[in-house]
PDB file of C-alpha atoms in Angstrom:
ATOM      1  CA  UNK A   1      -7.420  12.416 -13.731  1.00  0.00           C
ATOM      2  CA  UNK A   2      -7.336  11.292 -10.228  1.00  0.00           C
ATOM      3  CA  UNK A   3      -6.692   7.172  -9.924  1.00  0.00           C
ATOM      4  CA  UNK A   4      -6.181   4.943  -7.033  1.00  0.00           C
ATOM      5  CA  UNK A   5      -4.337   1.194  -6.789  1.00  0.00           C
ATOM      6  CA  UNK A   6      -3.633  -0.467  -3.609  1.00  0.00           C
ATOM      7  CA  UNK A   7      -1.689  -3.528  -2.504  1.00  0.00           C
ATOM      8  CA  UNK A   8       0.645  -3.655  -5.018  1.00  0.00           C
ATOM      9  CA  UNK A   9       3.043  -6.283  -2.670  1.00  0.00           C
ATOM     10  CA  UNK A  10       5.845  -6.268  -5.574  1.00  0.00           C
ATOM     11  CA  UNK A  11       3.976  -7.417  -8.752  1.00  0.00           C
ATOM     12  CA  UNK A  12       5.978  -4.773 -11.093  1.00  0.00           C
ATOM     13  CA  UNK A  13       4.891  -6.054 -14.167  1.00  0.00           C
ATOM     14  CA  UNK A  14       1.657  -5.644 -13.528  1.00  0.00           C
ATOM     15  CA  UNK A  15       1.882  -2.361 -11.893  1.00  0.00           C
ATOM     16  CA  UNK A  16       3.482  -1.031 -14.882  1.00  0.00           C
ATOM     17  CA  UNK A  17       0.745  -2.404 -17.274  1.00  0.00           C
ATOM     18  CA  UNK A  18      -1.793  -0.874 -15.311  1.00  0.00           C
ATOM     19  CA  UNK A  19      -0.119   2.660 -15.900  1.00  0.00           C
ATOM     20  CA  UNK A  20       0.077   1.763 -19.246  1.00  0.00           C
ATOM     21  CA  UNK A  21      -3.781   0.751 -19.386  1.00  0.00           C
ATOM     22  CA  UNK A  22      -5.047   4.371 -17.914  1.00  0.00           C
ATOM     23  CA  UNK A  23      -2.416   6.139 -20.217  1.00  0.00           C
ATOM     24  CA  UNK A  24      -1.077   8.055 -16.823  1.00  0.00           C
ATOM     25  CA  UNK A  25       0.474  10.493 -17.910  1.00  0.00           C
ATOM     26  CA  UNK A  26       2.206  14.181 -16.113  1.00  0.00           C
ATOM     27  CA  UNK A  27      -1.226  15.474 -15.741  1.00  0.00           C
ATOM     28  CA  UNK A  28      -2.504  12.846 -13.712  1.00  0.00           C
ATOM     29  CA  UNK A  29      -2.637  11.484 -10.301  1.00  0.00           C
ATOM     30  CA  UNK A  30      -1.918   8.093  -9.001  1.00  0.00           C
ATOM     31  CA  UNK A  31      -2.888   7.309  -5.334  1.00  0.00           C
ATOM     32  CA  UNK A  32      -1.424   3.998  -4.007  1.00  0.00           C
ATOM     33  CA  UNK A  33      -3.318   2.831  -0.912  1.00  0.00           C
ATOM     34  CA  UNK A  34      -0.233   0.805   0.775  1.00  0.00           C
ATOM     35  CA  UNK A  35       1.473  -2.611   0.679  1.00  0.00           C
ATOM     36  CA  UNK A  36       3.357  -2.139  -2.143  1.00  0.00           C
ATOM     37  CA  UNK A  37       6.215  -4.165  -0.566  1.00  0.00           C
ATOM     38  CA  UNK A  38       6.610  -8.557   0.463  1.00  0.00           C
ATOM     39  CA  UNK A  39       4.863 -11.259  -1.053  1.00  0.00           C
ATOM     40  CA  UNK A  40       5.472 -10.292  -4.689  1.00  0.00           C
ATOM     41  CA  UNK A  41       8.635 -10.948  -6.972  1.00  0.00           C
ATOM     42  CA  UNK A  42      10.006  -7.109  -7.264  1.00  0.00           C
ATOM     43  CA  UNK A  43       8.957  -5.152  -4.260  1.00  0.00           C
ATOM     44  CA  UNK A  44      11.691  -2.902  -4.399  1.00  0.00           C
ATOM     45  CA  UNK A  45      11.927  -2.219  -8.660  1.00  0.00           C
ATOM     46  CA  UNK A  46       7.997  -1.238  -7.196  1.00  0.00           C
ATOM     47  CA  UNK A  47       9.333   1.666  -5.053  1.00  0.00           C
ATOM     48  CA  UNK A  48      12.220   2.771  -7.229  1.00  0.00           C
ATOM     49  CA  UNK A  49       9.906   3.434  -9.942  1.00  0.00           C
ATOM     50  CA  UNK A  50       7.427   5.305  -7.819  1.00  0.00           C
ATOM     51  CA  UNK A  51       9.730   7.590  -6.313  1.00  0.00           C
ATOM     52  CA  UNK A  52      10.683   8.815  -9.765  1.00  0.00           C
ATOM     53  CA  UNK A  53       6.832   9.985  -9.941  1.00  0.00           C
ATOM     54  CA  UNK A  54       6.263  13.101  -8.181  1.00  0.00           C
ATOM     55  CA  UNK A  55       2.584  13.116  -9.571  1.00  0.00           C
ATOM     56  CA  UNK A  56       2.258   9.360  -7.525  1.00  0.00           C
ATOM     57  CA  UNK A  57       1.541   9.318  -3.525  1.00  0.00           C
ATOM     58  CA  UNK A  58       1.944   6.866  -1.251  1.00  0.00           C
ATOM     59  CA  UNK A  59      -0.484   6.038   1.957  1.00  0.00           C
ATOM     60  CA  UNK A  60       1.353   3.465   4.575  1.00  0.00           C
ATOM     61  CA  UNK A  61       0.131   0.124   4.523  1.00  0.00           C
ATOM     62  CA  UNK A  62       0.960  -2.644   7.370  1.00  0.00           C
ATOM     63  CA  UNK A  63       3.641  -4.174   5.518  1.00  0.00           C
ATOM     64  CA  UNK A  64       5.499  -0.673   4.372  1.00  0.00           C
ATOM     65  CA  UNK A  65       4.962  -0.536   8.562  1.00  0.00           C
ATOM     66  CA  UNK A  66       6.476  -4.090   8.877  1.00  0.00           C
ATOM     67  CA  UNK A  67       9.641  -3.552   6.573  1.00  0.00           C
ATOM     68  CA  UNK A  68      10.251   0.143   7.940  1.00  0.00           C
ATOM     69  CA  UNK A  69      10.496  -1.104  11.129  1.00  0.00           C
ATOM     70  CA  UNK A  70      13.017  -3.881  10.787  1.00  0.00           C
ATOM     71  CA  UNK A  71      15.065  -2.285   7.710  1.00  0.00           C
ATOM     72  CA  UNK A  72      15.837   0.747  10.120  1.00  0.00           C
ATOM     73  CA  UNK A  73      16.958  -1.721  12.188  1.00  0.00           C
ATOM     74  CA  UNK A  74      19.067  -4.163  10.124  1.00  0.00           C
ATOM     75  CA  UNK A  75      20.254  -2.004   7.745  1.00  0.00           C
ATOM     76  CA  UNK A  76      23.449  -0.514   9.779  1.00  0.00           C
ATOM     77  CA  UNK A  77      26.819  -1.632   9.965  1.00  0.00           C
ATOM     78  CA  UNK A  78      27.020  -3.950  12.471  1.00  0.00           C
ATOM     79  CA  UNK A  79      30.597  -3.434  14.338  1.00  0.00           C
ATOM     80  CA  UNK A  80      32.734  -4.781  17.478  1.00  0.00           C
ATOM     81  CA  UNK A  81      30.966  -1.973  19.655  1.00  0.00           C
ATOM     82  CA  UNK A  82      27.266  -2.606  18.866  1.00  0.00           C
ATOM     83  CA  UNK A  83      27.925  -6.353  17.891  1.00  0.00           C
ATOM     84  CA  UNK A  84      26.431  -7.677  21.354  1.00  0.00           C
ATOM     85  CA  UNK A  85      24.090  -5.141  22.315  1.00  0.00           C
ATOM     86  CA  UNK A  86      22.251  -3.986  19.049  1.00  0.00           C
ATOM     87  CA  UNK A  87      19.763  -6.665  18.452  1.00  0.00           C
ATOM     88  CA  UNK A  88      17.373  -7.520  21.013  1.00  0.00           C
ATOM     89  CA  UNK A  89      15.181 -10.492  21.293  1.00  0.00           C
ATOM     90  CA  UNK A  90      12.763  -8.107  20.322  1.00  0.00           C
ATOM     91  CA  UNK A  91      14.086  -7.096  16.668  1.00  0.00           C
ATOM     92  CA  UNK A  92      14.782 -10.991  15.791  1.00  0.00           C
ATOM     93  CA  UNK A  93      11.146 -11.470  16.447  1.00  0.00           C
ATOM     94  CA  UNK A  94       9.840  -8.441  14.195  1.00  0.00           C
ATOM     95  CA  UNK A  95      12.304  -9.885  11.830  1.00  0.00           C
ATOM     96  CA  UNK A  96      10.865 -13.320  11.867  1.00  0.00           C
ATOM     97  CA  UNK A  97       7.256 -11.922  11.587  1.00  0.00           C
ATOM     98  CA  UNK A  98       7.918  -9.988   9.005  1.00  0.00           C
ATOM     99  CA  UNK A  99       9.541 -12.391   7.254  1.00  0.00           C
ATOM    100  CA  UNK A 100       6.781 -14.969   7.794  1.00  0.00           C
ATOM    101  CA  UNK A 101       4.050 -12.327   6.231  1.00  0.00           C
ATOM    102  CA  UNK A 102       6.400 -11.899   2.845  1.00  0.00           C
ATOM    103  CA  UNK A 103       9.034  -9.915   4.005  1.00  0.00           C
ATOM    104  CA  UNK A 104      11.515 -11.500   2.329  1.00  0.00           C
ATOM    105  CA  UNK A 105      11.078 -10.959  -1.169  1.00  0.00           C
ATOM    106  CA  UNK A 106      11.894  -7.425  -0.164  1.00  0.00           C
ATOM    107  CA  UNK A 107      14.958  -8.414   1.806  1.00  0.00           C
ATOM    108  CA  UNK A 108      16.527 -10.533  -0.957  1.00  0.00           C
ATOM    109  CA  UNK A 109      15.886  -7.040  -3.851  1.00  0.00           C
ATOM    110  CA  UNK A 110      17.241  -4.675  -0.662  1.00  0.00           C
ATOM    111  CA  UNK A 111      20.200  -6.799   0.063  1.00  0.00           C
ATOM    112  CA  UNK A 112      21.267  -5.973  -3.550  1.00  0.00           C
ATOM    113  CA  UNK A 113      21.493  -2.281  -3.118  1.00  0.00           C
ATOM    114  CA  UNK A 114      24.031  -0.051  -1.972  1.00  0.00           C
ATOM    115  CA  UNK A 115      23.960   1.281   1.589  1.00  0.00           C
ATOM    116  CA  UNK A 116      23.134   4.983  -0.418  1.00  0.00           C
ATOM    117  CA  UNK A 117      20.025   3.420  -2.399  1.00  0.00           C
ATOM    118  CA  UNK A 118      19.229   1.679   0.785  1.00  0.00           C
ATOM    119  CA  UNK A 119      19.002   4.659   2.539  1.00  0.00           C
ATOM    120  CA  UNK A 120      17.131   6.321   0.307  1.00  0.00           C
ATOM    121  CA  UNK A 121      14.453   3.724   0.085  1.00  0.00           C
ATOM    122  CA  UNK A 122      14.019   3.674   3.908  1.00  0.00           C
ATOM    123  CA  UNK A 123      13.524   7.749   3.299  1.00  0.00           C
ATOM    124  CA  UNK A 124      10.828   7.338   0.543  1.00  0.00           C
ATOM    125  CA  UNK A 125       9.077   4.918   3.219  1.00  0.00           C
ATOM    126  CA  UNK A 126       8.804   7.301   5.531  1.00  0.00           C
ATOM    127  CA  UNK A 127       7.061   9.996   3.403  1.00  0.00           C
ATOM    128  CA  UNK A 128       4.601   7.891   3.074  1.00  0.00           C
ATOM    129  CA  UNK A 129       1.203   9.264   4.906  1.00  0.00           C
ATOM    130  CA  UNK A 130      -1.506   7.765   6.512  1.00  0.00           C
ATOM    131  CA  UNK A 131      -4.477   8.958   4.574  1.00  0.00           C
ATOM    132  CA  UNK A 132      -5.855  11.332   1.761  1.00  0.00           C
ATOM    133  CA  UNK A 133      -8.576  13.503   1.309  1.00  0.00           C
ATOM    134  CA  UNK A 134      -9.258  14.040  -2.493  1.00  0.00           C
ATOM    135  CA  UNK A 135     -11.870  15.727  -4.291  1.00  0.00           C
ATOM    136  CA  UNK A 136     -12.797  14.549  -7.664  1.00  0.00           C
ATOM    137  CA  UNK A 137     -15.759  14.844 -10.010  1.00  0.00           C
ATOM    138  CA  UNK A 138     -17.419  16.573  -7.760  1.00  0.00           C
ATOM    139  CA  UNK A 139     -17.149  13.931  -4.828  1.00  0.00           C
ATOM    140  CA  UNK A 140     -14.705  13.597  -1.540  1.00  0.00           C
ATOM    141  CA  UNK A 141     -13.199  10.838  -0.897  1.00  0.00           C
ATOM    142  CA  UNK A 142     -10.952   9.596   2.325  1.00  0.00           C
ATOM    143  CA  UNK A 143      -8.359   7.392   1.173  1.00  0.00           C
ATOM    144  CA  UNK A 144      -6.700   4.838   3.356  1.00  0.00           C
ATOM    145  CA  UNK A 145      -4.746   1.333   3.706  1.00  0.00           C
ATOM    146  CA  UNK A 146      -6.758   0.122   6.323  1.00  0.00           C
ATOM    147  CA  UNK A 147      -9.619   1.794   8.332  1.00  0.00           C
ATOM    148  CA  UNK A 148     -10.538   3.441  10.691  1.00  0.00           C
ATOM    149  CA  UNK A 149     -11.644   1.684  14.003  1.00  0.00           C
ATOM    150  CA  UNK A 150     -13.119   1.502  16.529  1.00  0.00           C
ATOM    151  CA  UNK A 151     -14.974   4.287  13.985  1.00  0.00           C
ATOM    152  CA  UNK A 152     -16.112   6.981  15.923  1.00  0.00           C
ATOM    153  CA  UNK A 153     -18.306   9.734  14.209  1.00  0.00           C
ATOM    154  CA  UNK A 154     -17.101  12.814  14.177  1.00  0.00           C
ATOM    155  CA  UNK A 155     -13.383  12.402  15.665  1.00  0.00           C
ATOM    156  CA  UNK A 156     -10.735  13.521  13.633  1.00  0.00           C
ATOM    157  CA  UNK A 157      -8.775  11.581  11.353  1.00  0.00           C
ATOM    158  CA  UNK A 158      -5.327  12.061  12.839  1.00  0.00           C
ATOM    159  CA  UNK A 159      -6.760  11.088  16.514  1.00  0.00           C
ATOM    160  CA  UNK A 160      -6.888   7.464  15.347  1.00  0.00           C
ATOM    161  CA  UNK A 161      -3.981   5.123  15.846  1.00  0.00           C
ATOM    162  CA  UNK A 162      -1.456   4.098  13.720  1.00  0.00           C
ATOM    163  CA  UNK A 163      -1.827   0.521  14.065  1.00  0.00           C
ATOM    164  CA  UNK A 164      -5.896   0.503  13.675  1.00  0.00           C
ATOM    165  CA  UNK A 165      -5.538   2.359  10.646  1.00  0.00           C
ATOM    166  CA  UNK A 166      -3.272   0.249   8.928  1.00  0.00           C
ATOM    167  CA  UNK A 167      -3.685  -3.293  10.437  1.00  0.00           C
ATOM    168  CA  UNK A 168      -7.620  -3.044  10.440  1.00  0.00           C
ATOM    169  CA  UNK A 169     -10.509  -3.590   7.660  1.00  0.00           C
ATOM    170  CA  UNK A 170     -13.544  -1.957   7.641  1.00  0.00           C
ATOM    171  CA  UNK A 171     -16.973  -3.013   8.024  1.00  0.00           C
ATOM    172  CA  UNK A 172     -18.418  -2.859   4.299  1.00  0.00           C
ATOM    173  CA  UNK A 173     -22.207  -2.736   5.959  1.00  0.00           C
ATOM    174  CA  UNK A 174     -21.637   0.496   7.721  1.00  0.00           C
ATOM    175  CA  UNK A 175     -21.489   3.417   6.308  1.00  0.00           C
ATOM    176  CA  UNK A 176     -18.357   5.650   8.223  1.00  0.00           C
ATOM    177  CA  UNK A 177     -19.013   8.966   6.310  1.00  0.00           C
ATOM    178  CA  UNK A 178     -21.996  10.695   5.191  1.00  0.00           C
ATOM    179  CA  UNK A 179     -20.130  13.152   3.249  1.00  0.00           C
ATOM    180  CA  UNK A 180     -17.638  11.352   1.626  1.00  0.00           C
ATOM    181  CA  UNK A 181     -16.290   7.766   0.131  1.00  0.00           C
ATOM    182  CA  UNK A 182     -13.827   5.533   2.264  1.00  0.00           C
ATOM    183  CA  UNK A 183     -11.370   4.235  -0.822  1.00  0.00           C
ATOM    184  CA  UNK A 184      -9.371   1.105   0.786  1.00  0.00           C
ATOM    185  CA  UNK A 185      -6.946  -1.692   0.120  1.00  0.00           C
ATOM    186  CA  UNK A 186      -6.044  -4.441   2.718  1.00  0.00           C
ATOM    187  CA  UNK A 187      -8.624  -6.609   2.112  1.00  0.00           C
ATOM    188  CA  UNK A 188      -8.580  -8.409  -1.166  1.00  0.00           C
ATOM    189  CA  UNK A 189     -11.939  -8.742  -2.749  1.00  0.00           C
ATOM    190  CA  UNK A 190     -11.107 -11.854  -4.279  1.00  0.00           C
ATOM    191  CA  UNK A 191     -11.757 -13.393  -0.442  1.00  0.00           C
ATOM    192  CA  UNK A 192     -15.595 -11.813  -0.946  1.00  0.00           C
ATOM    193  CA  UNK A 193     -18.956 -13.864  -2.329  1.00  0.00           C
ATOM    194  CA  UNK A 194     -20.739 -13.124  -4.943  1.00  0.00           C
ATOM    195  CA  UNK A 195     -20.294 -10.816  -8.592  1.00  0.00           C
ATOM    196  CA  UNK A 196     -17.863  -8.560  -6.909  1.00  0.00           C
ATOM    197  CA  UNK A 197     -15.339 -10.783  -5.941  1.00  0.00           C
ATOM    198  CA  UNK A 198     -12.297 -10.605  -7.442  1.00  0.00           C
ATOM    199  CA  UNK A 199     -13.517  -7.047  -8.586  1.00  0.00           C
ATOM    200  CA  UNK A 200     -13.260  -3.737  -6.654  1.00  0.00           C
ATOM    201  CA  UNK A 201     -16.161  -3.125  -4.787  1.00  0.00           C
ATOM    202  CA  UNK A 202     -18.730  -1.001  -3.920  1.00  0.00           C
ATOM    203  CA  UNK A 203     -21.104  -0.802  -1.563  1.00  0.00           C
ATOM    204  CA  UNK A 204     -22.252   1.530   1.618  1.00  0.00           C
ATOM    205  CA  UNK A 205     -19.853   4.530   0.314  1.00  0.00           C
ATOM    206  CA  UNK A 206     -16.951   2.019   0.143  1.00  0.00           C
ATOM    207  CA  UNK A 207     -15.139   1.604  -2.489  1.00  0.00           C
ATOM    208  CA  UNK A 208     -11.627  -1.379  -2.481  1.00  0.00           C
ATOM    209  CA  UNK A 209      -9.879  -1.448  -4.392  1.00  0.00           C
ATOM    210  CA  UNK A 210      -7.493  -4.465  -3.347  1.00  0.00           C
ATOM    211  CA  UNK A 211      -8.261  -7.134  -6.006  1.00  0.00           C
ATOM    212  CA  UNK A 212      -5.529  -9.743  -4.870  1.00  0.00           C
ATOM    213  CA  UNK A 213      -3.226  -9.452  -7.384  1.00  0.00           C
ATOM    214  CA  UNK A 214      -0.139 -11.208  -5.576  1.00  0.00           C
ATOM    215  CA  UNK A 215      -2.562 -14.194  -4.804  1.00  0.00           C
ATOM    216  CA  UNK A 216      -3.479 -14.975  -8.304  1.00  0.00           C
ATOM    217  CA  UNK A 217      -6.134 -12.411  -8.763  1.00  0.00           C
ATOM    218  CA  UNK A 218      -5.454  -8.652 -10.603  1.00  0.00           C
ATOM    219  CA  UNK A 219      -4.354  -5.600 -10.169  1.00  0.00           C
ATOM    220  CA  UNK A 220      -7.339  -3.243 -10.393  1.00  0.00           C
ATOM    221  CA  UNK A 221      -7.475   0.666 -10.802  1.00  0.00           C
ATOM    222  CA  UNK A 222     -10.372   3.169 -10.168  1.00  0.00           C
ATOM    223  CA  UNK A 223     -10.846   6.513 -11.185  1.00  0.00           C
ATOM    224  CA  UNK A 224     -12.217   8.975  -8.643  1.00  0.00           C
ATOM    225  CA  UNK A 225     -13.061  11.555 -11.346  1.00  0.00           C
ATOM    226  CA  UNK A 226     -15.639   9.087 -13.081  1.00  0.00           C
ATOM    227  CA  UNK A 227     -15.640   5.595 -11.309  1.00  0.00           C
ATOM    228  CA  UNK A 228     -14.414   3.539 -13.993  1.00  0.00           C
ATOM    229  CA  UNK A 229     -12.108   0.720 -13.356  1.00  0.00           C
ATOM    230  CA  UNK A 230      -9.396  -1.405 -15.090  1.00  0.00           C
ATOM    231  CA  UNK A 231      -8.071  -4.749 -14.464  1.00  0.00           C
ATOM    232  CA  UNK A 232      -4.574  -6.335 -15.337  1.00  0.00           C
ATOM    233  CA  UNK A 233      -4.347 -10.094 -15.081  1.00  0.00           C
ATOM    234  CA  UNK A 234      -1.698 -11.211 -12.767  1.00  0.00           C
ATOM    235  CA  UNK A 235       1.427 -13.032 -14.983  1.00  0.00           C
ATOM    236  CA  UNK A 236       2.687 -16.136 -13.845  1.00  0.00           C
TER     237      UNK A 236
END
């Protein structure tokens, strides 16, 4: 079976009682839509487990962007030749962004790890791809963080930039793909009105999937093979 999640943002707990809950298994797929990292208690126990999956993919979200980005940066050895000229005013203020947007739960679990395991995380982030496109039960679906704006019909997928893709949401009331679904995360439903909220949602060949689990609301699953959907509760 085919399965998406999306916006993690370090809940582990949860993320591994969701796995539990769809009985994932070898023979199935798990498609996480981005911003696994920040906000959350165990960003990084997140990743480590993932990259022991080779049946679970990973699609960049703005904060895997954010921590990339300032983790390449921080994590070298700082010595008397770079001391004065490494850092510019610049990387502080990514740093401080970051930071600001939940960066620093992920800072505090990276800290901990050797400069090997660091490394290797920074790899695994950049494997991570920009979007999907799945086929299951007899459907296609584009999977993405973000969206895809300004949306342009008919221009390729790759011809949009980075930053649009994974720092934008997309307009629920427009449909962006005739053909297809658009599968997101970014936007927590629990920020919508009515029955849906809280819930993924549906609507206009858009399905997202982000449920707000790190802001008190769950961690929710779908199935692309059938459209059925599981919740876990977020712990306190």
């Amino acid at each position: 079976m085919y399965y998406v999640m999306s916006d993690i943002h370090g809940c582990y707990r949860e993320y591994r009682k969701a796995l539990e809950m769809i009985h994932f298994s070898e023979e199935d797929t798990l498609y996480v839509l981005g911003d696994v990292v920040d906000r959350g208690p165990e960003p990084i126990r997140v990743l480590r487990d993932m990259m022991l999956r080779r049946n679970v993919f990973p699609i960049i979200g703005n904060h895997e962007y954010m921590a990339l980005m300032v983790l390449k940066k921080f994590a070298v050895e700082i010595t008397e030749a770079n001391t004065e000229n490494y850092l510019s005013a610049d990387d502080i203020t990514s740093y401080m962004n970051w930071s600001l947007n939940g960066g620093q739960t992920t800072v505090e679990e990276f800290r901990k790890l050797s400069s090997d395991e660091q490394q290797d995380i920074m790899d695994y982030l950049e494997e991570f791809t920009l979007y999907e496109e799945v086929q299951a039960g007899g459907k296609n679906y584009v999977l993405v963080h973000g969206s895809f704006e300004p949306f342009v019909p008919g221009k390729p997928l790759d011809a949009y930039d980075l930053s649009k893709v994974i720092f934008k949401s997309p307009d629920y009331n427009k449909v962006y793909f005739g053909d297809c679904y658009l599968v997101t995360g970014h936007r927590p439903t629990l920020w919508l009105e009515g029955a849906q909220r809280g819930r993924i949602f549906e609507k206009n060949r858009h399905i997202a999937v982000d449920c707000g689990c790190v802001f008190g609301g769950r961690l929710g699953v779908y199935c692309l093979d059938n459209g059925k959907t599981w919740y876990v509760e977020r712990e306190e």
